[in-house]
Amino acid sequence: MLKACELTCVKRDRVLFEDVSLAVNAGELLYVRGPNGAGKTSLLRILTGLSTPESGAVLFNGEDIADSSFSYLSTLLYLGHKSGTNGSLSAIDNLTFWLAQHQVNCEESQLFDALMRVGLVGLEDIPVRFLSAGQQRRVALARLWLKPADIWILDEPFTALDVKGIALLEERMKSHVERGGVVITTSHQPLSEAAGPHSVFDLEYRI
Amino acid sequence: MSLYQGVFKRDVHIAFKQKAELLQPLMFLLMVVTMFPLGVSPSPDTLQRIGPGVLWIAAILSSLMAMERMFRDDFQDGTMEQYVLSGMSLAGISAVKVCVHWLVSFIPMLVLSPLLAMFLNLTFDMYVALIATLLLGTPLLSLIGAIAVGLTVGLQKGGVLLALLLIPVFIPLLIFATSAVDSAALQLPYYPQLAIITAMLLLALAIAPFAIAYSLRVSQN
């Protein structure tokens, strides 16, 4: 489904990785592993199309994502280090706005259902900046229940989450993969068995 | 279209939630203008002569304070990444954001301007010319400023760099705007100056949204 061909990434005159190729098919969970500074975030950002690689290409169903960007973007869900929520808006406002921008039709009941699943009931009207770091992350993660996207690219999704939150997210990733979706994720703690079977991609730190 | 209306509503909503950031540039403008009679000379003639320049310089400096706000929050909290991935036109989003920025930071300045004109003993003709130059010139400040904000938003301390980049670019506008008000003081026609400012504005309107979108992409990379 998603294929990366010989990607090279250079940041500030330092080669982060060279000729990296990977392929993910429907129903696969790819766990990108590597030490700090190995280029995990850069790799994921290249896969989403936010950054352009020095050389190489990312193919979605055989087409370069630079050419067929809209069909790719409508099936992509990316969660980065930054949550993409505005601190002075409430969780509901943030999510409603995000859904409108991504042209996802969603009823209010679905929205409340997603917030209930991530454990934010009663906090939906509070400006997001008054929530704890873990709760802010949960607001961002609620998108996983809202946008019907096939490809999930999640950069360090477990940051700031508590034990229950991690279990919830792993279970969600597992059920997404079982339904034929694709998950590409990075994390510094190994995925537990709850996340289901997954393949590992190692990035090495280069000097 | 309703997509961009959504961005507009959200930005206006957020701007009014951050009232301090709205008021600070206005207070700054008021204080800078107040300092001139105290520091230079309180004589009505001198004030009238330096008035147009003082007002325009103060307006440019205070606009620099608010400029960074245009993309800073969206960039830092990751909203910009989600915009890029939403498939919406980044140039369209930039145009909406510039429009909101102009409405919330320069309209209050226009409302405040009669008071400032009185401080500096401007005549009625000069005031009319001042309003005309502000109406045409401030959207230009927003549009050009947004390109520089797009370029510097990824840097940690972009504030001073932003001023250094923009002040030289704003000099032509300053020259034509103050010259228009000076002409009005002498009862001379000032349409040529206004026409040149309008030409600059139209050019910026046509090109800036794409330049802003490009600079945002570069910062994202």
mmCIF file of N, CA and C in Angstrom, chain A residues 45 48 50-52 70 73 76 78 82-86 88-89 97-98 100-103 143, chain B residues 3 6-7 10 13-14 17-18 75-79 81-88 220-221:
data_model
loop_
_atom_site.group_PDB
_atom_site.id
_atom_site.type_symbol
_atom_site.label_atom_id
_atom_site.label_comp_id
_atom_site.label_asym_id
_atom_site.label_seq_id
_atom_site.Cartn_x
_atom_site.Cartn_y
_atom_site.Cartn_z
ATOM 1 N N ARG A 45 7.918 12.122 8.738
ATOM 2 C CA ARG A 45 7.458 13.347 8.072
ATOM 3 C C ARG A 45 7.623 13.237 6.557
ATOM 4 N N THR A 48 4.710 11.242 5.267
ATOM 5 C CA THR A 48 3.443 11.974 5.164
ATOM 6 C C THR A 48 3.468 12.989 4.033
ATOM 7 N N LEU A 50 5.124 15.894 4.479
ATOM 8 C CA LEU A 50 5.399 17.204 5.086
ATOM 9 C C LEU A 50 6.803 17.678 4.731
ATOM 10 N N SER A 51 7.744 16.749 4.690
ATOM 11 C CA SER A 51 9.102 17.097 4.262
ATOM 12 C C SER A 51 9.380 16.384 2.953
ATOM 13 N N THR A 52 10.289 16.961 2.184
ATOM 14 C CA THR A 52 10.677 16.274 0.959
ATOM 15 C C THR A 52 12.051 15.656 1.175
ATOM 16 N N PHE A 70 -3.854 14.503 -3.082
ATOM 17 C CA PHE A 70 -5.156 14.579 -2.408
ATOM 18 C C PHE A 70 -5.701 13.212 -2.026
ATOM 19 N N LEU A 73 -3.741 12.126 0.987
ATOM 20 C CA LEU A 73 -4.027 12.861 2.225
ATOM 21 C C LEU A 73 -5.387 12.479 2.809
ATOM 22 N N LEU A 76 -4.961 9.496 4.957
ATOM 23 C CA LEU A 76 -3.840 9.544 5.900
ATOM 24 C C LEU A 76 -4.245 10.231 7.198
ATOM 25 N N TYR A 78 -2.053 11.672 10.428
ATOM 26 C CA TYR A 78 -0.725 11.842 11.019
ATOM 27 C C TYR A 78 -0.849 12.534 12.362
ATOM 28 N N LYS A 82 3.803 17.416 18.018
ATOM 29 C CA LYS A 82 2.902 18.508 18.374
ATOM 30 C C LYS A 82 1.485 18.012 18.167
ATOM 31 N N SER A 83 0.620 18.382 19.102
ATOM 32 C CA SER A 83 -0.703 17.756 19.104
ATOM 33 C C SER A 83 -1.631 18.346 18.036
ATOM 34 N N GLY A 84 -1.334 19.561 17.551
ATOM 35 C CA GLY A 84 -2.230 20.162 16.565
ATOM 36 C C GLY A 84 -3.524 20.658 17.172
ATOM 37 N N THR A 85 -3.502 20.970 18.473
ATOM 38 C CA THR A 85 -4.684 21.537 19.112
ATOM 39 C C THR A 85 -4.329 22.913 19.646
ATOM 40 N N ASN A 86 -5.261 23.842 19.543
ATOM 41 C CA ASN A 86 -5.003 25.186 20.051
ATOM 42 C C ASN A 86 -5.374 25.262 21.527
ATOM 43 N N SER A 88 -6.250 27.639 23.514
ATOM 44 C CA SER A 88 -7.353 28.433 24.055
ATOM 45 C C SER A 88 -8.721 27.925 23.612
ATOM 46 N N LEU A 89 -8.735 26.891 22.788
ATOM 47 C CA LEU A 89 -10.019 26.298 22.402
ATOM 48 C C LEU A 89 -10.257 25.012 23.188
ATOM 49 N N PHE A 97 -13.254 21.620 14.509
ATOM 50 C CA PHE A 97 -12.525 22.372 13.492
ATOM 51 C C PHE A 97 -11.652 21.433 12.658
ATOM 52 N N TRP A 98 -10.952 20.547 13.343
ATOM 53 C CA TRP A 98 -10.058 19.626 12.633
ATOM 54 C C TRP A 98 -10.844 18.761 11.647
ATOM 55 N N ALA A 100 -13.687 19.462 10.214
ATOM 56 C CA ALA A 100 -14.147 20.274 9.087
ATOM 57 C C ALA A 100 -13.016 20.478 8.086
ATOM 58 N N GLN A 101 -11.815 20.770 8.591
ATOM 59 C CA GLN A 101 -10.693 21.008 7.681
ATOM 60 C C GLN A 101 -10.345 19.753 6.898
ATOM 61 N N HIS A 102 -10.476 18.598 7.555
ATOM 62 C CA HIS A 102 -10.140 17.354 6.860
ATOM 63 C C HIS A 102 -11.347 16.782 6.123
ATOM 64 N N GLN A 103 -12.429 17.558 6.069
ATOM 65 C CA GLN A 103 -13.637 17.195 5.339
ATOM 66 C C GLN A 103 -14.168 15.830 5.736
ATOM 67 N N ARG A 143 -8.796 11.655 17.477
ATOM 68 C CA ARG A 143 -8.941 11.645 16.009
ATOM 69 C C ARG A 143 -8.910 10.238 15.443
ATOM 70 N N LEU B 3 -14.947 25.900 4.041
ATOM 71 C CA LEU B 3 -13.726 25.474 4.739
ATOM 72 C C LEU B 3 -12.940 26.690 5.211
ATOM 73 N N GLY B 6 -14.490 28.589 7.918
ATOM 74 C CA GLY B 6 -14.196 27.952 9.206
ATOM 75 C C GLY B 6 -12.887 28.453 9.779
ATOM 76 N N VAL B 7 -11.864 28.568 8.926
ATOM 77 C CA VAL B 7 -10.569 29.077 9.382
ATOM 78 C C VAL B 7 -10.730 30.519 9.871
ATOM 79 N N ARG B 10 -12.539 30.619 13.255
ATOM 80 C CA ARG B 10 -11.685 30.113 14.323
ATOM 81 C C ARG B 10 -10.639 31.162 14.697
ATOM 82 N N HIS B 13 -12.128 34.064 16.559
ATOM 83 C CA HIS B 13 -12.474 33.570 17.894
ATOM 84 C C HIS B 13 -11.238 33.532 18.795
ATOM 85 N N ILE B 14 -10.145 32.976 18.270
ATOM 86 C CA ILE B 14 -8.921 32.864 19.064
ATOM 87 C C ILE B 14 -8.351 34.252 19.349
ATOM 88 N N LYS B 17 -9.972 35.792 22.157
ATOM 89 C CA LYS B 17 -9.683 35.133 23.438
ATOM 90 C C LYS B 17 -8.354 35.618 24.003
ATOM 91 N N GLN B 18 -7.488 36.120 23.128
ATOM 92 C CA GLN B 18 -6.174 36.601 23.587
ATOM 93 C C GLN B 18 -6.179 38.122 23.556
ATOM 94 N N PHE B 75 1.921 27.275 14.243
ATOM 95 C CA PHE B 75 3.132 26.542 13.915
ATOM 96 C C PHE B 75 3.595 25.739 15.129
ATOM 97 N N GLN B 76 3.575 26.393 16.290
ATOM 98 C CA GLN B 76 4.118 25.723 17.477
ATOM 99 C C GLN B 76 3.235 24.584 17.962
ATOM 100 N N ASP B 77 1.925 24.723 17.848
ATOM 101 C CA ASP B 77 1.081 23.639 18.378
ATOM 102 C C ASP B 77 0.767 22.569 17.335
ATOM 103 N N GLY B 78 1.322 22.716 16.121
ATOM 104 C CA GLY B 78 1.166 21.639 15.142
ATOM 105 C C GLY B 78 -0.067 21.791 14.258
ATOM 106 N N THR B 79 -0.849 22.866 14.467
ATOM 107 C CA THR B 79 -2.025 23.072 13.614
ATOM 108 C C THR B 79 -1.614 23.237 12.155
ATOM 109 N N GLU B 81 0.884 21.808 10.597
ATOM 110 C CA GLU B 81 1.102 20.479 9.986
ATOM 111 C C GLU B 81 -0.226 19.900 9.526
ATOM 112 N N GLN B 82 -1.232 20.032 10.402
ATOM 113 C CA GLN B 82 -2.528 19.448 10.060
ATOM 114 C C GLN B 82 -3.181 20.189 8.890
ATOM 115 N N TYR B 83 -2.919 21.516 8.785
ATOM 116 C CA TYR B 83 -3.416 22.258 7.617
ATOM 117 C C TYR B 83 -2.807 21.693 6.345
ATOM 118 N N VAL B 84 -1.487 21.498 6.370
ATOM 119 C CA VAL B 84 -0.802 21.001 5.173
ATOM 120 C C VAL B 84 -1.364 19.638 4.795
ATOM 121 N N LEU B 85 -1.668 18.809 5.808
ATOM 122 C CA LEU B 85 -2.136 17.455 5.533
ATOM 123 C C LEU B 85 -3.635 17.388 5.265
ATOM 124 N N SER B 86 -4.332 18.522 5.404
ATOM 125 C CA SER B 86 -5.779 18.478 5.186
ATOM 126 C C SER B 86 -6.112 18.557 3.704
ATOM 127 N N GLY B 87 -5.117 18.909 2.887
ATOM 128 C CA GLY B 87 -5.369 19.005 1.453
ATOM 129 C C GLY B 87 -5.955 20.338 1.044
ATOM 130 N N MET B 88 -6.170 21.263 2.010
ATOM 131 C CA MET B 88 -6.653 22.599 1.647
ATOM 132 C C MET B 88 -5.510 23.377 1.016
ATOM 133 N N GLN B 220 8.265 24.326 7.216
ATOM 134 C CA GLN B 220 7.779 23.020 7.648
ATOM 135 C C GLN B 220 8.802 21.928 7.367
ATOM 136 N N ASN B 221 9.625 22.166 6.346
ATOM 137 C CA ASN B 221 10.503 21.099 5.834
ATOM 138 C C ASN B 221 11.590 20.701 6.824
#
